[in-house]
Coordinates of N, CA, C and O in Angstrom, one line a residue:
S20 N -21.1 -6.8 -10.9 CA -20.8 -6.4 -9.5 C -20.8 -7.7 -8.6 O -21.2 -8.8 -9.1
I21 N -20.3 -7.5 -7.4 CA -20.2 -8.7 -6.5 C -21.5 -8.8 -5.7 O -22.0 -7.8 -5.2
P22 N -22.2 -9.9 -5.7 CA -23.4 -10.1 -5.0 C -23.3 -9.7 -3.5 O -22.3 -10.1 -2.9
S23 N -24.2 -9.0 -2.9 CA -24.1 -8.6 -1.5 C -24.1 -9.8 -0.6 O -23.5 -9.7 0.5
C24 N -24.6 -11.0 -1.0 CA -24.6 -12.1 -0.1 C -23.2 -12.7 0.2 O -23.0 -13.4 1.1
V25 N -22.2 -12.3 -0.6 CA -20.8 -12.7 -0.4 C -20.4 -12.2 1.0 O -19.6 -12.8 1.7
L26 N -21.0 -11.0 1.4 CA -20.6 -10.5 2.7 C -21.2 -11.3 3.9 O -20.9 -11.0 5.1
N27 N -22.0 -12.3 3.6 CA -22.5 -13.2 4.6 C -21.7 -14.4 4.8 O -22.0 -15.3 5.7
L28 N -20.7 -14.6 4.0 CA -19.8 -15.8 4.0 C -18.7 -15.5 5.1 O -17.5 -15.2 4.7
T29 N -19.0 -15.6 6.3 CA -18.2 -15.2 7.4 C -16.9 -16.1 7.6 O -16.0 -15.7 8.3
Q30 N -16.9 -17.3 6.9 CA -15.7 -18.1 7.0 C -14.8 -18.0 5.8 O -13.8 -18.6 5.7
L31 N -15.1 -17.1 4.9 CA -14.3 -16.8 3.7 C -12.9 -16.3 4.0 O -12.8 -15.4 4.8
E32 N -11.9 -17.0 3.5 CA -10.5 -16.6 3.7 C -9.8 -16.0 2.5 O -9.0 -15.2 2.7
F33 N -10.2 -16.5 1.3 CA -9.6 -16.0 0.1 C -10.7 -15.5 -0.9 O -11.7 -16.2 -1.1
F34 N -10.5 -14.3 -1.4 CA -11.5 -13.8 -2.4 C -10.7 -13.1 -3.5 O -10.0 -12.1 -3.2
N35 N -10.8 -13.6 -4.7 CA -10.1 -13.1 -5.8 C -11.0 -12.9 -7.0 O -11.5 -13.9 -7.5
V36 N -11.2 -11.7 -7.4 CA -12.0 -11.4 -8.6 C -11.2 -10.5 -9.6 O -11.7 -9.6 -10.2
A37 N -9.9 -10.7 -9.6 CA -9.0 -9.9 -10.4 C -9.4 -10.0 -11.9 O -9.8 -11.1 -12.4
N38 N -9.1 -8.9 -12.6 CA -9.2 -8.9 -14.1 C -10.6 -9.3 -14.6 O -10.7 -10.0 -15.6
N39 N -11.6 -8.7 -14.0 CA -13.0 -9.0 -14.5 C -13.8 -7.8 -15.0 O -14.9 -7.9 -15.3
Q40 N -13.2 -6.6 -14.9 CA -13.9 -5.4 -15.3 C -15.2 -5.2 -14.5 O -16.2 -4.7 -15.0
L41 N -15.2 -5.6 -13.2 CA -16.4 -5.4 -12.4 C -16.4 -3.9 -12.0 O -15.4 -3.2 -11.8
H42 N -17.6 -3.3 -12.0 CA -17.8 -1.9 -11.8 C -18.8 -1.7 -10.7 O -20.0 -2.0 -10.8
S43 N -18.3 -1.3 -9.5 CA -19.2 -1.1 -8.4 C -18.5 -0.4 -7.2 O -17.2 -0.3 -7.3
R44 N -19.2 0.0 -6.2 CA -18.6 0.5 -5.0 C -17.9 -0.6 -4.3 O -18.3 -1.8 -4.4
L45 N -16.8 -0.3 -3.6 CA -16.1 -1.4 -2.8 C -17.0 -2.0 -1.8 O -17.7 -1.3 -1.0
P46 N -17.2 -3.3 -1.8 CA -18.0 -4.0 -0.9 C -17.5 -3.8 0.6 O -16.2 -3.6 0.7
A47 N -18.3 -4.0 1.5 CA -17.9 -3.9 3.0 C -17.2 -5.2 3.4 O -17.7 -5.9 4.3
F48 N -16.0 -5.5 2.9 CA -15.3 -6.7 3.2 C -14.8 -6.7 4.7 O -14.5 -7.7 5.2
Q49 N -14.8 -5.5 5.3 CA -14.4 -5.4 6.7 C -15.3 -6.3 7.6 O -14.9 -6.6 8.7
R50 N -16.5 -6.7 7.1 CA -17.4 -7.5 7.9 C -17.0 -9.0 7.9 O -17.6 -9.8 8.5
L51 N -16.0 -9.4 7.1 CA -15.6 -10.8 7.0 C -14.3 -11.0 7.9 O -13.2 -10.7 7.5
P52 N -14.6 -11.6 9.1 CA -13.5 -11.7 10.1 C -12.4 -12.6 9.7 O -11.3 -12.5 10.3
E53 N -12.6 -13.6 8.8 CA -11.5 -14.6 8.5 C -10.8 -14.2 7.2 O -9.9 -15.0 6.8
L54 N -11.2 -13.2 6.5 CA -10.6 -12.9 5.2 C -9.2 -12.5 5.3 O -8.8 -11.6 5.9
M55 N -8.3 -13.3 4.6 CA -6.9 -13.1 4.7 C -6.3 -12.5 3.4 O -5.3 -11.8 3.4
V56 N -6.9 -13.0 2.3 CA -6.4 -12.5 0.9 C -7.5 -11.9 0.2 O -8.6 -12.6 0.0
L57 N -7.4 -10.7 -0.2 CA -8.4 -10.0 -1.0 C -7.7 -9.4 -2.3 O -6.8 -8.6 -2.2
S58 N -8.1 -9.9 -3.4 CA -7.6 -9.4 -4.7 C -8.8 -8.9 -5.5 O -9.6 -9.6 -6.0
L59 N -8.8 -7.5 -5.7 CA -9.8 -6.9 -6.6 C -9.0 -6.2 -7.8 O -9.6 -5.3 -8.4
T60 N -7.9 -6.7 -8.1 CA -7.0 -6.1 -9.1 C -7.7 -5.9 -10.4 O -8.3 -6.9 -10.9
N61 N -7.4 -4.8 -11.1 CA -7.8 -4.6 -12.5 C -9.3 -4.7 -12.7 O -9.8 -5.5 -13.5
N62 N -10.1 -3.9 -12.0 CA -11.5 -3.8 -12.2 C -11.9 -2.3 -12.2 O -11.0 -1.5 -12.5
Q63 N -13.1 -2.0 -11.9 CA -13.5 -0.6 -11.9 C -14.2 -0.3 -10.5 O -15.2 0.4 -10.5
F64 N -13.6 -0.8 -9.4 CA -14.1 -0.5 -8.1 C -13.8 0.9 -7.7 O -12.8 1.5 -8.1
Y65 N -14.7 1.5 -6.9 CA -14.5 2.9 -6.4 C -15.1 2.9 -5.0 O -15.7 2.0 -4.5
G66 N -14.8 4.0 -4.3 CA -15.3 4.1 -2.9 C -14.2 4.3 -1.9 O -13.0 4.7 -2.2
D67 N -14.4 3.9 -0.6 CA -13.5 4.2 0.5 C -12.7 2.9 0.8 O -13.3 1.9 1.1
L68 N -11.4 3.1 0.8 CA -10.5 2.0 1.1 C -10.8 1.4 2.5 O -10.6 0.2 2.7
A69 N -11.3 2.2 3.4 CA -11.7 1.7 4.8 C -12.7 0.5 4.7 O -12.7 -0.3 5.6
D70 N -13.5 0.5 3.7 CA -14.6 -0.5 3.6 C -14.0 -1.9 3.4 O -14.7 -2.9 3.7
V71 N -12.8 -2.1 2.9 CA -12.2 -3.4 2.7 C -11.3 -3.9 3.7 O -10.7 -5.0 3.6
L72 N -11.0 -3.1 4.8 CA -10.0 -3.5 5.8 C -10.5 -4.5 6.8 O -10.9 -4.2 7.9
A73 N -10.5 -5.8 6.3 CA -11.0 -6.9 7.2 C -9.8 -7.2 8.2 O -8.7 -7.0 7.9
P74 N -10.2 -7.6 9.4 CA -9.2 -7.7 10.5 C -8.1 -8.7 10.3 O -7.1 -8.6 10.9
S75 N -8.4 -9.8 9.5 CA -7.4 -10.8 9.3 C -6.6 -10.7 8.0 O -5.8 -11.6 7.7
L76 N -6.8 -9.6 7.3 CA -6.1 -9.5 6.0 C -4.5 -9.6 6.1 O -3.9 -9.0 7.0
V77 N -4.0 -10.4 5.2 CA -2.5 -10.5 5.1 C -2.1 -9.9 3.7 O -1.1 -9.1 3.7
D78 N -2.9 -10.1 2.7 CA -2.6 -9.6 1.4 C -3.8 -8.8 0.9 O -4.9 -9.3 0.8
L79 N -3.5 -7.5 0.6 CA -4.6 -6.6 0.1 C -4.2 -6.0 -1.2 O -3.3 -5.2 -1.3
W80 N -4.8 -6.5 -2.3 CA -4.5 -6.1 -3.7 C -5.8 -5.4 -4.2 O -6.7 -6.1 -4.6
V81 N -5.7 -4.1 -4.3 CA -6.8 -3.3 -4.8 C -6.3 -2.4 -6.0 O -6.9 -1.4 -6.3
D82 N -5.2 -2.9 -6.6 CA -4.5 -2.1 -7.6 C -5.3 -2.0 -8.9 O -6.1 -2.9 -9.2
S83 N -5.1 -1.0 -9.7 CA -5.7 -0.8 -11.0 C -7.2 -0.7 -10.9 O -7.9 -1.5 -11.6
N84 N -7.7 0.1 -10.1 CA -9.2 0.4 -10.0 C -9.4 1.9 -10.0 O -8.5 2.6 -10.6
R85 N -10.5 2.4 -9.5 CA -10.8 3.8 -9.6 C -11.1 4.3 -8.1 O -11.9 5.2 -7.9
I86 N -10.3 3.9 -7.2 CA -10.5 4.2 -5.8 C -10.0 5.6 -5.5 O -8.8 5.9 -5.7
E87 N -10.8 6.4 -5.0 CA -10.5 7.8 -4.6 C -10.7 7.9 -3.1 O -11.9 8.2 -2.7
S88 N -9.7 7.7 -2.3 CA -9.9 7.8 -0.9 C -8.5 8.0 -0.3 O -7.5 7.9 -1.0
T89 N -8.4 8.1 1.0 CA -7.1 8.1 1.7 C -6.9 6.7 2.3 O -7.8 5.9 2.4
I90 N -5.7 6.5 2.8 CA -5.4 5.3 3.5 C -5.9 5.6 5.0 O -5.5 6.6 5.5
P91 N -6.7 4.8 5.5 CA -7.3 5.1 6.9 C -6.1 5.3 7.9 O -5.2 4.5 7.9
D92 N -6.3 6.2 8.8 CA -5.3 6.5 9.8 C -5.1 5.3 10.7 O -4.0 5.1 11.2
N93 N -6.1 4.5 10.9 CA -5.9 3.3 11.8 C -5.7 2.0 11.1 O -6.0 0.9 11.6
I94 N -5.0 2.0 9.9 CA -4.8 0.8 9.1 C -4.0 -0.2 9.9 O -4.4 -1.4 9.8
A95 N -3.0 0.1 10.7 CA -2.3 -0.9 11.4 C -3.1 -1.5 12.6 O -2.9 -2.7 12.8
A96 N -3.9 -0.8 13.2 CA -4.8 -1.3 14.2 C -5.9 -2.2 13.6 O -6.2 -3.3 14.2
R97 N -6.4 -1.9 12.5 CA -7.5 -2.6 11.8 C -7.0 -3.9 11.1 O -7.7 -4.9 11.0
C98 N -5.7 -3.8 10.6 CA -5.2 -4.9 9.8 C -3.7 -5.2 10.3 O -2.8 -5.0 9.5
P99 N -3.6 -5.7 11.5 CA -2.2 -5.8 12.0 C -1.3 -6.9 11.3 O -0.1 -6.8 11.5
N100 N -1.9 -7.8 10.5 CA -1.1 -8.8 9.9 C -0.8 -8.6 8.4 O -0.3 -9.5 7.8
L101 N -1.1 -7.4 7.9 CA -0.8 -7.1 6.5 C 0.7 -7.3 6.2 O 1.6 -6.8 6.9
T102 N 0.9 -8.1 5.1 CA 2.3 -8.2 4.6 C 2.5 -7.6 3.3 O 3.6 -7.1 3.0
T103 N 1.4 -7.5 2.5 CA 1.5 -6.9 1.2 C 0.4 -6.0 0.9 O -0.8 -6.3 1.2
V104 N 0.7 -4.8 0.4 CA -0.4 -3.9 0.0 C 0.0 -3.5 -1.4 O 1.1 -3.0 -1.7
R105 N -1.0 -3.7 -2.3 CA -0.9 -3.2 -3.7 C -2.0 -2.2 -4.0 O -3.1 -2.6 -4.3
F106 N -1.6 -1.0 -3.8 CA -2.6 0.1 -3.9 C -2.3 0.9 -5.2 O -3.0 1.9 -5.5
Q107 N -1.4 0.5 -6.1 CA -1.0 1.2 -7.2 C -2.1 1.4 -8.3 O -3.0 0.6 -8.3
N108 N -1.9 2.4 -9.1 CA -2.8 2.7 -10.2 C -4.2 2.9 -9.8 O -5.2 2.3 -10.3
N109 N -4.4 3.8 -8.8 CA -5.7 4.2 -8.4 C -5.7 5.8 -8.3 O -4.9 6.4 -9.0
Q110 N -6.6 6.3 -7.6 CA -6.6 7.8 -7.4 C -6.6 8.1 -5.9 O -7.2 9.0 -5.4
L111 N -5.8 7.3 -5.2 CA -5.7 7.5 -3.7 C -5.0 8.8 -3.5 O -4.1 9.3 -4.2
L112 N -5.3 9.5 -2.3 CA -4.8 10.8 -2.1 C -4.5 11.0 -0.6 O -4.8 10.2 0.2
G113 N -4.0 12.2 -0.4 CA -3.7 12.6 1.0 C -2.3 12.2 1.4 O -1.5 11.8 0.6
T114 N -2.0 12.3 2.7 CA -0.7 11.9 3.2 C -0.8 10.5 3.7 O -1.8 10.0 4.0
L115 N 0.4 10.0 3.9 CA 0.4 8.6 4.5 C 0.1 8.7 6.0 O 0.6 9.6 6.7
P116 N -0.7 7.8 6.5 CA -1.1 7.9 7.9 C 0.1 7.6 8.8 O 1.0 6.8 8.4
A117 N 0.1 8.1 10.0 CA 1.3 7.9 10.9 C 1.4 6.4 11.2 O 2.5 6.0 11.5
Q118 N 0.3 5.7 11.2 CA 0.4 4.2 11.5 C 0.9 3.4 10.4 O 1.2 2.2 10.6
F119 N 1.1 3.9 9.2 CA 1.6 3.1 8.1 C 2.9 2.3 8.4 O 3.0 1.1 8.1
N120 N 3.8 3.0 9.1 CA 5.1 2.3 9.4 C 5.0 1.4 10.6 O 6.0 0.9 11.1
Q121 N 3.8 1.2 11.1 CA 3.6 0.3 12.2 C 3.0 -1.1 11.8 O 2.7 -1.9 12.6
L122 N 2.9 -1.2 10.5 CA 2.5 -2.5 9.9 C 3.7 -3.5 10.0 O 4.5 -3.6 9.1
S123 N 3.9 -4.1 11.1 CA 5.1 -4.8 11.4 C 5.5 -6.0 10.6 O 6.6 -6.5 10.5
H124 N 4.5 -6.6 9.9 CA 4.7 -7.8 9.0 C 4.9 -7.4 7.6 O 5.2 -8.3 6.7
M125 N 4.8 -6.1 7.2 CA 4.9 -5.7 5.8 C 6.2 -6.0 5.2 O 7.3 -5.8 5.7
N126 N 6.1 -6.6 3.9 CA 7.3 -6.8 3.1 C 7.2 -6.2 1.8 O 8.2 -6.1 1.1
L127 N 6.0 -5.8 1.3 CA 5.8 -5.2 0.0 C 4.8 -4.1 0.1 O 3.7 -4.3 0.5
A128 N 5.2 -2.9 -0.4 CA 4.3 -1.7 -0.4 C 4.4 -1.1 -1.8 O 5.4 -0.4 -2.1
L129 N 3.3 -1.3 -2.6 CA 3.3 -0.7 -3.9 C 2.2 0.4 -3.9 O 1.0 0.1 -3.9
L130 N 2.6 1.6 -3.9 CA 1.7 2.8 -3.8 C 1.8 3.7 -5.0 O 1.4 4.8 -5.0
Y131 N 2.5 3.2 -6.1 CA 2.8 4.1 -7.2 C 1.6 4.5 -8.0 O 0.5 3.8 -8.0
N132 N 1.7 5.6 -8.8 CA 0.7 6.1 -9.6 C -0.6 6.4 -8.9 O -1.7 5.9 -9.3
N133 N -0.6 7.3 -7.9 CA -1.7 7.8 -7.2 C -1.6 9.3 -7.1 O -0.8 9.9 -7.8
N134 N -2.3 9.8 -6.1 CA -2.2 11.3 -5.9 C -1.8 11.6 -4.4 O -2.2 12.5 -3.8
F135 N -0.9 10.7 -3.9 CA -0.4 10.9 -2.5 C 0.4 12.2 -2.5 O 1.1 12.5 -3.5
S136 N 0.5 12.8 -1.3 CA 1.3 14.0 -1.2 C 1.9 14.1 0.2 O 1.6 13.2 1.0
G137 N 2.7 15.1 0.4 CA 3.3 15.3 1.8 C 4.6 14.5 2.0 O 5.1 13.8 1.1
P138 N 5.1 14.5 3.2 CA 6.4 13.8 3.5 C 6.2 12.3 3.6 O 5.1 11.9 3.7
I139 N 7.3 11.6 3.6 CA 7.2 10.1 3.7 C 7.8 9.6 5.0 O 8.2 8.5 5.1
D140 N 7.8 10.4 6.0 CA 8.4 10.0 7.3 C 7.7 8.8 7.9 O 8.3 8.0 8.6
S141 N 6.4 8.6 7.6 CA 5.7 7.4 8.2 C 5.6 6.3 7.2 O 4.9 5.3 7.4
L142 N 6.4 6.3 6.1 CA 6.3 5.2 5.1 C 6.9 3.9 5.6 O 6.3 2.9 5.4
Y143 N 8.0 4.0 6.3 CA 8.7 2.8 6.6 C 9.6 3.0 7.8 O 10.3 4.0 7.9
D144 N 9.6 2.1 8.7 CA 10.4 2.1 9.9 C 11.1 0.7 10.0 O 10.5 -0.3 10.3
P145 N 12.4 0.7 9.6 CA 13.2 -0.6 9.6 C 13.2 -1.3 10.9 O 13.2 -2.6 10.9
M146 N 13.1 -0.6 12.0 CA 13.1 -1.2 13.3 C 11.7 -2.0 13.6 O 11.7 -3.0 14.3
V147 N 10.7 -1.4 13.0 CA 9.3 -2.0 13.2 C 9.0 -3.0 12.1 O 8.3 -4.0 12.3
Q148 N 9.5 -2.7 10.9 CA 9.2 -3.5 9.7 C 10.4 -4.2 9.2 O 10.9 -3.9 8.1
P149 N 11.0 -5.1 9.9 CA 12.3 -5.7 9.5 C 12.2 -6.6 8.2 O 13.3 -7.0 7.7
H150 N 11.0 -6.9 7.8 CA 10.9 -7.8 6.6 C 10.6 -7.1 5.3 O 10.4 -7.7 4.3
M151 N 10.5 -5.7 5.4 CA 10.2 -5.0 4.2 C 11.3 -5.1 3.1 O 12.5 -4.9 3.4
T152 N 10.9 -5.6 1.9 CA 11.9 -5.7 0.8 C 11.7 -4.8 -0.3 O 12.6 -4.4 -1.0
H153 N 10.4 -4.5 -0.6 CA 10.2 -3.7 -1.8 C 9.2 -2.5 -1.5 O 8.1 -2.8 -1.0
I154 N 9.6 -1.3 -1.9 CA 8.7 -0.1 -1.8 C 8.8 0.6 -3.1 O 9.8 0.9 -3.7
D155 N 7.6 0.9 -3.6 CA 7.5 1.7 -4.9 C 6.4 2.8 -4.6 O 5.2 2.5 -4.5
I156 N 6.9 4.0 -4.6 CA 6.0 5.2 -4.3 C 6.1 6.2 -5.5 O 5.7 7.3 -5.4
S157 N 6.5 5.7 -6.7 CA 6.7 6.6 -7.8 C 5.4 7.1 -8.3 O 4.3 6.5 -8.1
G158 N 5.5 8.2 -9.1 CA 4.3 8.8 -9.7 C 3.3 9.3 -8.7 O 2.0 9.2 -8.9
N159 N 3.7 10.0 -7.7 CA 2.9 10.7 -6.7 C 3.3 12.1 -6.6 O 4.1 12.6 -7.4
R160 N 2.9 12.8 -5.5 CA 3.4 14.1 -5.2 C 4.0 14.2 -3.8 O 3.8 15.2 -3.2
F161 N 4.7 13.2 -3.4 CA 5.4 13.2 -2.1 C 6.4 14.3 -2.2 O 7.0 14.6 -3.3
N162 N 6.7 14.9 -1.1 CA 7.7 16.0 -1.1 C 8.5 16.0 0.2 O 8.3 15.2 1.1
G163 N 9.5 16.9 0.3 CA 10.4 17.0 1.4 C 11.6 16.2 1.2 O 11.8 15.6 0.2
P164 N 12.4 16.1 2.2 CA 13.7 15.3 2.1 C 13.4 13.8 2.3 O 12.3 13.4 2.8
L165 N 14.3 13.0 1.8 CA 14.2 11.6 2.0 C 14.7 11.3 3.4 O 15.9 11.6 3.7
P166 N 13.9 10.7 4.3 CA 14.4 10.4 5.6 C 15.5 9.4 5.6 O 15.4 8.3 5.0
P167 N 16.6 9.7 6.3 CA 17.8 8.8 6.3 C 17.4 7.4 6.9 O 18.0 6.4 6.5
T168 N 16.4 7.3 7.8 CA 16.1 6.1 8.4 C 15.5 5.1 7.4 O 15.5 3.9 7.7
L169 N 15.1 5.6 6.2 CA 14.6 4.6 5.2 C 15.6 3.6 4.8 O 15.3 2.5 4.5
F170 N 16.8 4.0 4.9 CA 17.9 3.1 4.4 C 18.6 2.4 5.6 O 19.6 1.7 5.3
D171 N 18.2 2.4 6.8 CA 18.7 1.7 7.9 C 18.2 0.3 7.9 O 17.5 -0.1 8.9
S172 N 18.3 -0.4 6.9 CA 17.7 -1.7 6.7 C 18.6 -2.8 6.2 O 19.4 -2.5 5.2
A173 N 18.5 -3.9 6.7 CA 19.2 -5.1 6.2 C 18.4 -5.9 5.2 O 18.9 -6.9 4.7
S174 N 17.1 -5.5 5.0 CA 16.2 -6.3 4.2 C 15.8 -5.6 2.9 O 15.4 -6.2 1.9
L175 N 15.9 -4.2 2.8 CA 15.3 -3.5 1.7 C 16.1 -3.8 0.4 O 17.3 -3.6 0.3
V176 N 15.4 -4.3 -0.6 CA 16.0 -4.7 -1.9 C 15.7 -3.7 -2.9 O 16.6 -3.4 -3.8
S177 N 14.5 -3.1 -2.9 CA 14.3 -2.0 -3.9 C 13.5 -0.9 -3.3 O 12.6 -1.1 -2.5
F178 N 13.9 0.3 -3.7 CA 13.2 1.5 -3.3 C 13.0 2.4 -4.6 O 14.0 2.9 -5.1
V179 N 11.8 2.5 -5.0 CA 11.5 3.3 -6.2 C 10.6 4.5 -5.8 O 9.6 4.3 -5.3
A180 N 11.2 5.7 -6.1 CA 10.5 6.9 -5.8 C 10.5 7.9 -6.9 O 10.6 9.1 -6.6
S181 N 10.6 7.5 -8.1 CA 10.6 8.4 -9.2 C 9.4 9.3 -9.3 O 8.3 8.9 -8.9
T182 N 9.5 10.4 -10.0 CA 8.4 11.3 -10.3 C 7.6 11.7 -9.1 O 6.5 11.4 -8.9
N183 N 8.3 12.3 -8.1 CA 7.8 12.9 -7.0 C 8.4 14.3 -6.8 O 8.9 14.8 -7.8
C184 N 8.3 14.9 -5.7 CA 8.7 16.3 -5.5 C 9.7 16.3 -4.4 O 9.7 17.3 -3.5
F185 N 10.6 15.4 -4.2 CA 11.5 15.3 -3.1 C 12.6 16.4 -3.3 O 12.9 16.8 -4.4
S186 N 13.1 16.9 -2.1 CA 14.1 17.9 -2.2 C 15.3 17.5 -1.2 O 15.1 16.5 -0.4
G187 N 16.4 18.2 -1.3 CA 17.5 17.8 -0.5 C 18.5 16.9 -1.2 O 18.4 16.7 -2.4
T188 N 19.4 16.4 -0.4 CA 20.4 15.5 -1.0 C 20.1 14.0 -0.7 O 19.3 13.7 0.2
L189 N 20.8 13.2 -1.3 CA 20.7 11.7 -1.1 C 21.4 11.5 0.3 O 22.5 11.8 0.4
P190 N 20.6 10.9 1.2 CA 21.3 10.7 2.5 C 22.4 9.7 2.5 O 22.3 8.7 1.8
A191 N 23.5 10.0 3.3 CA 24.6 9.0 3.3 C 24.2 7.7 3.9 O 24.8 6.7 3.6
A192 N 23.1 7.7 4.6 CA 22.6 6.4 5.2 C 22.2 5.4 4.1 O 22.0 4.2 4.5
I193 N 22.1 5.8 2.9 CA 21.8 4.9 1.8 C 22.8 3.7 1.8 O 22.5 2.6 1.4
C194 N 24.0 4.0 2.3 CA 25.1 2.9 2.3 C 24.8 1.8 3.4 O 25.4 0.8 3.3
N195 N 23.8 2.1 4.3 CA 23.4 1.1 5.3 C 22.5 0.0 4.7 O 22.4 -1.0 5.3
A196 N 21.9 0.3 3.6 CA 21.0 -0.7 2.9 C 21.8 -1.7 2.1 O 21.8 -1.6 0.9
T197 N 22.4 -2.6 2.8 CA 23.4 -3.5 2.1 C 22.8 -4.5 1.2 O 23.5 -5.0 0.3
Q198 N 21.5 -4.7 1.2 CA 20.8 -5.6 0.3 C 20.2 -4.9 -0.9 O 19.6 -5.5 -1.8
L199 N 20.3 -3.6 -0.9 CA 19.6 -2.8 -1.9 C 20.1 -3.1 -3.3 O 21.3 -3.1 -3.6
Q200 N 19.2 -3.5 -4.2 CA 19.6 -3.9 -5.6 C 19.0 -2.8 -6.6 O 19.6 -2.7 -7.7
A201 N 18.0 -2.1 -6.3 CA 17.4 -1.2 -7.2 C 17.0 0.1 -6.4 O 16.3 0.0 -5.4
L202 N 17.5 1.2 -6.9 CA 17.2 2.5 -6.3 C 16.9 3.5 -7.5 O 17.7 3.8 -8.3
L203 N 15.6 3.9 -7.5 CA 15.2 4.9 -8.6 C 14.7 6.1 -8.0 O 13.7 6.1 -7.3
L204 N 15.4 7.2 -8.2 CA 15.0 8.5 -7.5 C 15.1 9.6 -8.6 O 15.4 10.8 -8.2
D205 N 14.9 9.4 -9.8 CA 15.0 10.4 -10.8 C 14.1 11.6 -10.5 O 12.9 11.3 -10.0
G206 N 14.5 12.8 -10.6 CA 13.7 13.9 -10.3 C 13.9 14.5 -8.9 O 13.2 15.4 -8.5
L207 N 14.9 14.0 -8.2 CA 15.3 14.6 -6.9 C 15.8 16.0 -7.1 O 16.7 16.3 -7.8
S208 N 15.1 16.9 -6.5 CA 15.5 18.3 -6.5 C 16.5 18.7 -5.4 O 16.1 18.7 -4.2
T209 N 17.8 18.8 -5.7 CA 18.8 19.0 -4.7 C 19.0 20.5 -4.5 O 18.8 21.3 -5.4
S210 N 19.5 20.9 -3.3 CA 19.7 22.2 -3.0 C 21.2 22.6 -3.3 O 21.6 23.8 -3.2
S211 N 22.0 21.7 -3.7 CA 23.4 22.0 -4.0 C 23.8 21.6 -5.4 O 23.1 20.9 -6.1

């Protein structure tokens, strides 16, 4: 596990313990005001995602762990500078918080292989998040129609949403995503 004294390193900006098979509760990294990059990838961490939301975070990589929690409702207020979130391959659940599409610096959102559910209206707002290039939400239980606004983007390169429970038709607005190179939507349940 990570020694608790690490949380006393208030000038710490980068912390990477990826690929170590560490097994413990998520440390309270939110106490580190200067932490910009946190990589806990491929370990056995568990607990509440809110515990790691340090105010200066730019890159948050907690993928491939055993985290069972929701994304905090106030994620954009707590981490306004986030550019990348790698939450994939956990056991995250619930719906996406309304603030998720307010992360204005976001360019990469990897949320695949979790237990998320509900609509994806708050996933992405091209007007607020003009730098978003890659979104992968596959392997969840998201449902409802695909919001046409998802594709009102000049920057989106890939949108992967396979193995969910979406319904409706593919919105015509998809033609607005002129930079789109990869679109994976297998399993779309259409009404026509």
